[in-house]
Coordinates of C-alpha atoms and ligand atoms in Angstrom, one line a residue:
M16 CA 4.9 5.8 -72.8
D17 CA 7.9 6.9 -70.6
L18 CA 7.3 5.6 -67.1
N19 CA 10.4 7.1 -65.6
R20 CA 9.9 9.6 -62.8
R21 CA 10.4 13.2 -64.0
V22 CA 10.4 16.5 -62.1
Y23 CA 10.8 19.7 -64.0
R24 CA 9.7 23.3 -64.3
L25 CA 7.3 24.8 -66.7
S26 CA 9.1 28.1 -66.9
P27 CA 7.2 31.4 -67.1
S28 CA 9.9 32.7 -69.4
Q29 CA 8.8 30.0 -71.9
Y30 CA 5.1 29.8 -71.4
S31 CA 2.5 32.4 -70.5
A32 CA 0.8 32.1 -67.1
E33 CA -2.5 31.1 -68.7
T34 CA -0.8 28.4 -70.9
I35 CA 0.8 26.9 -67.7
A36 CA -2.6 26.8 -66.0
V37 CA -4.2 25.2 -69.1
T38 CA -1.4 22.7 -69.4
F39 CA -2.0 21.5 -65.8
A40 CA -5.8 21.5 -66.3
K41 CA -5.4 19.2 -69.4
T42 CA -3.6 16.5 -67.4
S43 CA -6.9 15.7 -66.0
R44 CA -8.0 14.2 -69.3
S45 CA -4.8 13.8 -71.3
P46 CA -2.3 10.9 -70.8
E47 CA 0.5 13.1 -72.4
P48 CA 3.4 14.5 -70.3
F49 CA 3.1 18.1 -69.3
D50 CA 5.8 19.4 -71.7
V51 CA 4.1 17.7 -74.6
I52 CA 0.7 19.2 -73.7
A53 CA 2.3 22.7 -73.3
A54 CA 4.1 22.4 -76.7
E55 CA 0.7 21.8 -78.4
L56 CA -0.8 24.9 -76.9
N57 CA -0.7 28.5 -78.1
D58 CA -2.3 31.6 -76.6
E59 CA -5.5 31.1 -78.7
R60 CA -6.0 27.4 -77.8
S61 CA -5.3 28.2 -74.2
A62 CA -7.9 31.0 -74.2
Q63 CA -10.5 28.6 -75.8
F64 CA -9.9 26.0 -73.2
S65 CA -10.0 28.5 -70.3
E66 CA -13.2 29.9 -71.6
K67 CA -14.9 26.5 -71.8
W68 CA -13.6 24.7 -68.7
I69 CA -12.6 27.4 -66.2
V70 CA -15.1 30.1 -66.9
G71 CA -17.9 28.0 -68.5
Y72 CA -17.9 24.8 -66.3
G73 CA -16.6 26.5 -63.2
H74 CA -13.4 24.4 -62.8
S75 CA -12.0 27.6 -61.2
S76 CA -9.2 26.0 -59.2
V77 CA -7.2 25.5 -62.4
A78 CA -6.7 29.3 -62.5
E79 CA -4.6 29.0 -59.4
H80 CA -1.8 27.6 -61.6
A81 CA -1.4 31.0 -63.4
V82 CA 0.6 33.2 -61.1
L83 CA 1.4 36.9 -61.7
H84 CA 3.9 39.3 -60.1
L85 CA 2.4 42.8 -60.1
A86 CA 4.3 45.9 -59.1
L87 CA 2.1 48.8 -57.9
E88 CA 3.8 52.1 -57.2
N89 CA 2.6 55.4 -55.7
V90 CA -0.7 54.2 -54.5
S91 CA -2.1 55.5 -51.2
R92 CA -1.7 53.5 -48.0
L93 CA -5.4 53.6 -47.8
A94 CA -5.7 51.9 -51.2
I95 CA -3.2 49.3 -50.1
E96 CA -5.7 48.1 -47.5
T97 CA -7.9 46.9 -50.3
I98 CA -5.1 45.7 -52.4
E99 CA -3.8 43.5 -49.5
A100 CA -7.2 42.3 -48.4
N101 CA -6.7 38.9 -50.0
R102 CA -5.8 35.9 -48.0
L103 CA -4.2 33.8 -50.8
A104 CA -1.7 36.3 -52.1
S105 CA 1.8 37.6 -51.1
Y106 CA 2.8 41.2 -50.6
T107 CA 5.9 43.2 -49.8
E108 CA 5.5 47.0 -49.4
K109 CA 7.6 50.0 -48.7
S110 CA 8.2 50.3 -45.0
T111 CA 7.4 53.3 -42.8
R112 CA 9.9 51.7 -40.3
Y113 CA 13.0 52.1 -42.5
Q114 CA 12.2 54.8 -45.2
E115 CA 11.6 58.5 -44.9
W116 CA 8.7 59.9 -46.8
D117 CA 9.1 62.7 -49.4
P118 CA 6.9 65.7 -48.5
K119 CA 5.1 65.4 -51.9
A120 CA 4.6 61.7 -51.7
Y121 CA 0.9 61.7 -51.0
V122 CA -2.2 60.9 -53.1
T123 CA -4.9 63.5 -53.7
P124 CA -8.0 61.4 -54.2
P125 CA -9.9 61.9 -57.4
E126 CA -13.0 62.8 -55.4
I127 CA -11.0 65.8 -53.9
L128 CA -9.2 66.9 -57.0
G129 CA -11.0 70.0 -58.4
S130 CA -13.5 70.0 -55.5
P131 CA -14.0 72.9 -53.0
C132 CA -12.0 70.8 -50.4
E133 CA -8.8 70.5 -52.5
G134 CA -7.1 73.6 -51.1
E135 CA -7.7 72.6 -47.5
Y136 CA -6.7 69.0 -48.2
K137 CA -3.4 70.0 -49.7
E138 CA -2.8 72.5 -46.9
L139 CA -3.3 69.8 -44.4
M140 CA -1.0 67.4 -46.3
G141 CA 1.7 70.2 -46.2
T142 CA 1.2 70.6 -42.5
L143 CA 1.4 66.8 -41.8
F144 CA 4.4 66.1 -44.0
G145 CA 6.0 69.3 -42.7
I146 CA 5.6 68.3 -39.1
Y147 CA 6.7 64.7 -40.0
A148 CA 10.0 66.2 -41.4
E149 CA 10.4 68.4 -38.2
A150 CA 9.7 65.3 -36.1
L151 CA 12.5 63.4 -37.8
Q152 CA 14.9 66.3 -37.0
A153 CA 13.7 66.6 -33.4
L154 CA 13.9 62.9 -32.8
R155 CA 17.4 62.5 -34.1
P156 CA 19.2 63.4 -30.8
W157 CA 16.7 61.3 -29.0
G158 CA 17.4 58.4 -31.3
E159 CA 21.2 58.8 -30.9
A160 CA 20.9 59.0 -27.1
N161 CA 18.8 55.9 -27.0
T162 CA 20.9 53.8 -29.3
P163 CA 23.9 52.4 -27.4
R164 CA 26.9 51.7 -29.7
R165 CA 27.6 48.0 -30.1
E166 CA 31.0 46.6 -29.8
N167 CA 33.1 47.2 -33.0
E168 CA 30.1 48.9 -34.6
S169 CA 31.0 51.4 -37.3
E170 CA 29.9 55.0 -37.0
K171 CA 27.7 54.6 -40.1
A172 CA 26.0 51.4 -38.9
W173 CA 25.3 53.0 -35.5
A174 CA 24.0 56.3 -37.0
N175 CA 21.7 54.3 -39.3
R176 CA 20.3 52.4 -36.3
A177 CA 19.7 55.6 -34.5
R178 CA 18.0 57.1 -37.6
V179 CA 15.7 54.1 -38.0
K180 CA 14.7 54.6 -34.3
S181 CA 13.5 58.1 -35.1
V182 CA 11.8 57.0 -38.3
D183 CA 9.9 54.4 -36.3
V184 CA 8.4 57.2 -34.2
A185 CA 7.9 59.9 -36.8
R186 CA 5.7 57.4 -38.8
F187 CA 2.8 58.1 -36.4
L188 CA 2.4 61.4 -38.3
L189 CA 2.1 60.0 -41.8
P190 CA -1.5 60.1 -43.1
S191 CA -3.1 57.3 -45.0
A192 CA -2.9 59.4 -48.1
A193 CA 0.9 58.8 -48.0
M194 CA 2.1 56.9 -51.1
A195 CA 3.6 53.5 -51.0
N196 CA 4.8 50.8 -53.4
V197 CA 3.7 47.2 -53.1
G198 CA 4.8 44.0 -54.8
L199 CA 2.0 41.5 -55.2
T200 CA 2.3 37.9 -56.1
I201 CA -1.1 36.3 -56.8
N202 CA -2.7 33.5 -58.7
A203 CA -5.4 34.2 -61.3
R204 CA -8.3 32.9 -59.2
A205 CA -7.4 35.1 -56.2
L206 CA -6.6 37.9 -58.6
E207 CA -10.1 37.8 -60.2
Y208 CA -11.7 38.2 -56.7
A209 CA -9.1 40.9 -55.8
I210 CA -10.0 42.9 -58.9
K211 CA -13.7 42.5 -58.2
K212 CA -13.2 43.9 -54.7
M213 CA -11.1 46.8 -56.0
L214 CA -13.7 47.6 -58.6
S215 CA -16.4 47.6 -55.9
S216 CA -14.5 50.0 -53.6
E217 CA -16.1 53.1 -52.3
L218 CA -12.9 55.0 -53.2
E219 CA -12.3 56.1 -56.8
E220 CA -8.6 55.7 -56.5
V221 CA -9.1 52.0 -55.7
R222 CA -11.6 51.5 -58.5
Q223 CA -9.0 53.0 -60.9
I224 CA -6.3 50.8 -59.6
G225 CA -8.6 47.8 -60.0
A226 CA -9.2 48.7 -63.7
E227 CA -5.4 49.2 -64.2
V228 CA -4.6 45.9 -62.6
K229 CA -7.2 44.2 -64.7
A230 CA -5.8 45.7 -67.9
V231 CA -2.2 44.7 -67.0
A232 CA -3.2 41.2 -65.9
Q233 CA -5.1 40.6 -69.2
Q234 CA -1.8 41.0 -71.1
E235 CA -0.8 37.7 -69.6
L236 CA -4.2 36.2 -68.7
P237 CA -6.6 37.1 -71.5
T238 CA -9.4 34.9 -70.3
L239 CA -8.9 34.3 -66.6
V240 CA -9.7 37.8 -65.3
K241 CA -11.9 38.8 -68.2
Y242 CA -15.1 38.6 -66.1
A243 CA -13.8 40.4 -63.1
D244 CA -16.5 43.0 -62.6
P245 CA -17.8 45.0 -59.6
I246 CA -19.6 42.9 -57.0
A247 CA -23.3 43.9 -57.6
F248 CA -24.7 43.2 -54.1
L249 CA -22.1 45.2 -52.1
P250 CA -23.5 48.8 -52.6
Q251 CA -26.9 47.8 -51.3
L252 CA -25.5 45.8 -48.4
R253 CA -23.3 48.7 -47.3
T254 CA -26.2 51.2 -47.5
K255 CA -28.7 48.9 -45.6
A256 CA -26.3 47.6 -43.0
R257 CA -25.2 51.1 -42.2
V258 CA -28.8 52.0 -41.4
F259 CA -28.8 49.3 -38.7
A260 CA -25.3 50.2 -37.4
D261 CA -26.2 53.9 -37.2
R262 CA -28.9 53.1 -34.6
I263 CA -26.1 52.4 -32.1
D264 CA -24.7 55.2 -30.0
T265 CA -20.9 55.2 -29.8
I266 CA -19.7 54.2 -26.3
Y267 CA -16.1 54.9 -25.4
G268 CA -14.1 53.1 -22.8
A269 CA -14.1 49.5 -24.2
P270 CA -10.9 47.6 -23.3
W271 CA -8.3 47.8 -26.0
C272 CA -7.7 44.1 -26.0
D273 CA -10.8 42.2 -25.3
L274 CA -10.9 38.4 -25.7
K275 CA -14.3 37.3 -26.9
D276 CA -15.6 33.7 -27.4
A277 CA -12.6 32.0 -25.8
D278 CA -13.0 28.4 -26.5
E279 CA -13.0 27.0 -22.9
S280 CA -12.6 23.4 -24.1
G281 CA -10.1 24.4 -26.7
E282 CA -7.0 22.9 -25.0
D283 CA -8.8 19.5 -24.6
R284 CA -10.0 19.5 -28.2
I285 CA -6.5 20.2 -29.5
L286 CA -5.1 17.4 -27.4
A287 CA -7.9 15.1 -28.6
A288 CA -7.0 15.9 -32.2
V289 CA -3.4 14.9 -31.5
L290 CA -4.5 11.5 -30.1
Y291 CA -6.8 11.1 -33.1
R292 CA -3.9 11.8 -35.5
F293 CA -1.6 9.3 -34.0
G294 CA -4.2 6.7 -33.0
D295 CA -7.1 4.8 -34.6
D296 CA -10.1 5.7 -32.4
S297 CA -13.0 8.0 -33.1
Y298 CA -12.6 11.7 -32.2
Q299 CA -15.2 11.4 -29.4
V300 CA -13.3 8.5 -27.8
C301 CA -10.1 10.6 -28.0
L302 CA -11.9 13.6 -26.4
D303 CA -13.3 11.4 -23.6
Q304 CA -9.8 10.1 -23.0
V305 CA -8.4 13.7 -22.7
L306 CA -11.3 14.8 -20.5
N307 CA -10.4 12.0 -18.1
M308 CA -6.7 12.7 -18.1
P309 CA -5.0 14.1 -15.0
N310 CA -3.4 17.4 -15.6
E311 CA 0.1 15.9 -15.4
E312 CA -0.7 13.6 -18.3
K313 CA -2.0 16.4 -20.4
Q314 CA 1.1 18.4 -19.6
A315 CA 3.2 15.3 -20.7
L316 CA 1.3 15.2 -24.0
V317 CA 1.8 18.9 -24.5
D318 CA 5.6 18.5 -23.8
V319 CA 5.7 15.7 -26.4
M320 CA 4.1 18.0 -29.0
F321 CA 6.8 20.6 -28.6
A322 CA 9.8 18.5 -27.4
E323 CA 12.0 18.5 -30.4
M324 CA 10.9 21.7 -32.0
T325 CA 13.5 24.4 -32.8
D326 CA 12.8 28.2 -33.3
F327 CA 12.4 27.6 -37.0
D328 CA 9.8 24.8 -36.8
I329 CA 6.1 25.3 -37.3
P330 CA 3.8 23.7 -34.7
I331 CA 1.5 20.9 -35.9
R332 CA -1.8 21.6 -37.6
E333 CA -3.9 20.2 -34.7
L334 CA -3.4 23.5 -32.9
E335 CA -6.0 24.8 -35.4
Y336 CA -8.8 23.0 -33.5
A337 CA -9.3 26.0 -31.1
D338 CA -10.3 29.5 -32.1
L339 CA -10.3 32.8 -30.3
S340 CA -11.9 36.1 -31.1
F341 CA -10.5 39.5 -30.1
S342 CA -12.0 42.9 -30.2
L343 CA -9.0 45.2 -30.4
I344 CA -8.2 48.9 -30.6
M345 CA -4.8 49.7 -32.0
D346 CA -3.1 52.7 -33.7
Q347 CA -3.3 52.7 -37.5
G348 CA 0.5 52.0 -37.7
A349 CA 0.0 48.8 -35.8
Y350 CA -3.1 47.9 -37.8
F351 CA -1.1 48.2 -41.0
E352 CA 1.1 45.4 -39.8
F353 CA -1.7 43.4 -38.2
K354 CA -3.6 43.2 -41.4
R355 CA -0.8 41.3 -43.0
H356 CA -1.6 38.2 -41.0
R357 CA -3.6 36.4 -43.6
M358 CA -4.6 33.3 -41.7
M359 CA -6.8 35.4 -39.3
T360 CA -10.3 36.5 -40.0
Q361 CA -10.2 40.2 -39.6
T362 CA -13.0 42.9 -39.7
V363 CA -11.8 46.5 -39.5
Q364 CA -13.9 49.6 -39.2
D365 CA -13.3 52.7 -41.3
L366 CA -10.3 54.7 -40.3
T367 CA -11.5 57.8 -38.5
A368 CA -10.2 60.6 -36.3
R369 CA -12.8 59.9 -33.6
L370 CA -11.1 57.3 -31.5
G371 CA -8.2 59.3 -30.1
Y372 CA -4.5 58.9 -31.0
A373 CA -1.4 57.4 -29.6
I374 CA 1.5 59.6 -28.4
P375 CA 4.8 57.8 -28.4
K376 CA 6.9 58.6 -25.3
A377 CA 9.8 59.5 -27.6
I378 CA 7.8 62.4 -29.0
T379 CA 7.3 63.7 -25.5
E380 CA 11.0 63.1 -24.5
A381 CA 12.1 64.9 -27.7
G382 CA 10.1 67.9 -26.6
F383 CA 7.8 67.6 -29.6
E384 CA 4.5 66.8 -28.0
M385 CA 2.9 70.2 -28.6
R386 CA 3.7 70.2 -32.2
Y387 CA 2.5 66.6 -32.5
R388 CA -0.8 67.4 -30.9
E389 CA -1.2 70.3 -33.3
A390 CA -0.8 68.0 -36.2
M391 CA -3.3 65.5 -34.8
R392 CA -5.8 68.2 -34.1
A393 CA -5.5 69.8 -37.6
A394 CA -6.0 66.3 -39.1
A395 CA -9.1 65.7 -36.9
V396 CA -10.7 69.0 -37.9
V397 CA -10.3 68.4 -41.6
Y398 CA -11.4 64.8 -41.2
E399 CA -14.7 65.9 -39.6
K400 CA -15.3 68.4 -42.5
L401 CA -14.7 65.8 -45.1
A402 CA -16.5 63.0 -43.2
S403 CA -19.7 65.1 -43.2
W404 CA -19.5 64.8 -47.0
N405 CA -17.8 61.5 -47.7
P406 CA -16.6 59.5 -44.6
Q407 CA -14.5 57.0 -46.7
V408 CA -12.6 59.7 -48.5
A409 CA -12.1 61.5 -45.2
S410 CA -9.9 58.5 -44.1
Y411 CA -7.1 59.7 -46.4
V412 CA -6.2 62.5 -44.0
V413 CA -6.0 60.4 -40.8
P414 CA -2.4 59.9 -39.5
N415 CA -1.1 56.5 -38.4
A416 CA -1.3 57.7 -34.7
F417 CA -5.1 57.4 -34.7
N418 CA -6.8 54.4 -33.1
R419 CA -8.9 51.9 -35.0
R420 CA -11.1 49.1 -34.0
V421 CA -10.4 45.6 -35.3
L422 CA -12.3 42.4 -34.7
C423 CA -10.3 39.2 -35.4
R424 CA -10.7 35.5 -35.1
A425 CA -7.7 33.2 -35.2
N426 CA -6.9 29.7 -34.4
L427 CA -4.2 28.9 -31.8
R428 CA -1.7 27.9 -34.4
E429 CA -1.9 31.3 -36.1
L430 CA -1.7 33.0 -32.7
F431 CA 1.5 31.0 -31.9
H432 CA 2.9 32.5 -35.1
F433 CA 1.6 36.0 -34.7
I434 CA 2.6 36.3 -31.0
K435 CA 6.1 34.9 -31.6
L436 CA 6.8 37.2 -34.6
R437 CA 5.2 40.4 -33.2
C438 CA 6.4 40.1 -29.6
A439 CA 10.0 40.0 -30.7
R440 CA 11.9 43.0 -29.3
N441 CA 12.8 44.2 -32.8
A442 CA 9.1 44.4 -33.8
H443 CA 7.6 47.9 -33.7
F444 CA 6.5 48.8 -30.2
S445 CA 2.9 49.4 -31.2
I446 CA 2.4 45.8 -32.6
Q447 CA 4.5 44.4 -29.8
R448 CA 1.9 45.8 -27.4
V449 CA -0.9 44.2 -29.4
G450 CA 1.0 40.8 -29.4
R451 CA 1.6 41.0 -25.6
G452 CA -2.0 42.0 -24.9
M453 CA -3.2 39.0 -26.9
L454 CA -0.8 36.6 -25.2
E455 CA -1.9 37.7 -21.8
A456 CA -5.5 37.1 -22.8
V457 CA -4.8 33.7 -24.2
R458 CA -2.9 32.4 -21.2
P459 CA -5.7 31.7 -18.7
H460 CA -7.7 29.8 -21.3
F461 CA -4.8 27.7 -22.7
P462 CA -2.6 27.3 -19.5
L463 CA -0.6 24.3 -20.9
L464 CA -0.3 25.2 -24.5
S465 CA 0.4 28.9 -24.1
Q466 CA 3.6 28.1 -22.2
K467 CA 4.9 26.8 -25.4
I468 CA 4.5 30.0 -27.4
Q469 CA 8.1 31.0 -28.1
V470 CA 8.3 34.6 -26.9
K471 CA 11.6 36.1 -25.8
G472 CA 11.5 38.2 -22.6
D473 CA 8.6 38.6 -20.3
I474 CA 7.5 42.2 -20.5
S475 CA 3.8 42.8 -19.9
A476 CA 1.5 44.8 -22.3
Q477 CA 1.1 47.3 -19.5
A478 CA 4.9 47.7 -19.0
L479 CA 5.3 48.1 -22.7
T480 CA 2.6 50.8 -22.8
E481 CA 4.3 52.7 -20.0
E482 CA 7.8 52.3 -21.6
Y483 CA 6.8 53.5 -25.1
F484 CA 3.7 55.6 -24.8
T485 CA 2.6 58.9 -23.2
E486 CA -1.0 58.3 -24.3
T487 CA -2.9 55.5 -25.9
A488 CA -6.5 56.1 -24.8
A489 CA -9.3 55.6 -27.3
K490 CA -11.5 58.8 -26.8
P491 CA -12.8 61.6 -28.9
I492 CA -10.5 64.6 -29.2
L493 CA -12.7 67.4 -30.7
Ligands
FAD12 C1 11.5 41.8 -39.2 C2 10.3 42.0 -40.1 C3 10.4 43.0 -41.1 C4 9.4 43.2 -42.0 N1 9.5 44.1 -43.0 C5 8.5 44.2 -43.9 C6 8.6 45.2 -45.0 O1 9.6 45.9 -45.1 N2 7.7 45.2 -45.9 C7 6.6 44.4 -45.8 O2 5.7 44.5 -46.7 N3 6.4 43.5 -44.8 C8 7.3 43.4 -43.9 N4 7.2 42.5 -42.9 C9 5.9 41.8 -42.8 C10 6.1 40.3 -43.3 O3 6.5 40.4 -44.6 C11 4.7 39.5 -43.2 O4 3.9 40.0 -44.2 C12 4.0 39.7 -41.9 O5 4.9 39.5 -40.9 C13 2.9 38.6 -41.9 O6 3.4 37.4 -41.5 P1 3.5 36.0 -42.2 O7 3.5 36.3 -43.7 O8 4.5 35.1 -41.7 O9 2.2 35.3 -41.8 P2 0.6 35.1 -41.8 O10 0.0 35.8 -43.0 O11 0.2 35.5 -40.5 O12 0.5 33.6 -42.1 C14 0.9 32.6 -41.1 C15 1.7 31.5 -41.6 O13 1.0 30.9 -42.7 C16 1.9 30.5 -43.7 N5 1.5 31.3 -45.0 C17 0.5 32.2 -45.1 N6 0.4 32.6 -46.3 C18 1.3 31.9 -47.0 C19 1.6 31.9 -48.4 N7 1.0 32.6 -49.3 N8 2.6 31.1 -48.8 C20 3.3 30.3 -47.9 N9 3.0 30.3 -46.6 C21 2.0 31.1 -46.2 C22 3.3 30.9 -43.3 O14 3.8 29.8 -42.6 C23 3.0 32.0 -42.3 O15 4.0 32.2 -41.4 C24 8.2 42.4 -41.9 C25 8.1 41.4 -40.9 C26 9.1 41.2 -40.0 C27 9.0 40.2 -38.9

């Protein structure tokens, strides 16, 4: 037996993803080195093993060693919401911040194709994409006037920065039927659940994508996603829970950034966890110690936690011992970025045209507000028609400008990350506003720790709103 240390790769160009997963699984019982185990396997033997141990005996974590890279193209942004609804996966998608959308690049949902609504749906898409293209033109002089040339910057680089500025604003007009591409890296265990969720969607497009993903994945993972079927309890749950939810009358006027369940002792519990980690007492003893500390001593401990950290360091895990919940209203464009924060627990309501829409100040300054309002109104009218028949399909026509309610729960460590990333001045102004609003809500409850969140500049959410928006109010428009 070779007892020398070895570190090496099992290359996906040599072994299938399923064979790699089975190789790792077999180390549990086999004394052989990994490369010897792998060499003894073939697709058939791997499949037999997977069927017995992973599927049969429920040793599902083994499937996490089989990783796939899936490319999905020309799917709607609405479908992307389900595709990206998996915490343990990685995504990169076509950006509405940098790319201009082709006027034909929208999905016509299978439910609409051939239905009496098809003509009206396509007419609305023509209107929205047409006004989007007009907005890009109208915003160009605004973008140029608001993009000061940097020292030694070439004409081309400056013009591109000015263009991107207009694209960032025009994106408010894009409906969620707009097509996008997304690259997905995911392990077989997470993929099985992702496929189940797609197959259980209320949208036919998403169910079709789920079936296609399953078929493609099975080329590499014949066994591990074989049993990915629709989730049987979901349809009943949806129908019955909606009966309860429908009993509530909609009330407008809720704050757009409402901190719920703030953990009043959160700061003390985090500090107690730090003492626990570096000491040898019980957690209760550490907590009592913190509760008896004068504020200066707590401040000193907080300073120690962050003293040597650079911009690139991740704060220690003990920040996860405090949670905060937020009830938020943000425009769909902001939500599309918000949903990418996988460490949070997020619950989002259906995308509707019933909660008002944001008007970026740039639209007003470019003299485009009337036209923009026409687009939003046209979308809201078609939305209501479709919603009376199928509310989920109706979401396809809703542009990024419309507001959406999102409930989220995050621990303080994730909030540090989210706020730092999304309050940066190069982040889109919609998500910057969300980040600033959350930061302001966190501060009173975590007075010592929140000082350590690395945010550049000190602009308030209100000031951002005034700087970038003519309108953000969440109110009905029809
Ligand atoms: C300047 C900029 C440009 C962007 N452009 C695009 C774009 O063009 N297209 C696009 O699709 N997205 C884009 N994004 C979004 C970006 O790719 C992230 O998806 C998004 O910011 C979510 O943040 P996150 O992945 O750091 O963290 P979260 O999901 O919030 O996770 C928090 C932290 O947990 C850790 N973590 C979570 N999951 C994993 C994992 N699977 N593996 C390892 N560590 C993990 C990381 O430390 C991470 O920082 C952009 C973001 C920025 C800031």
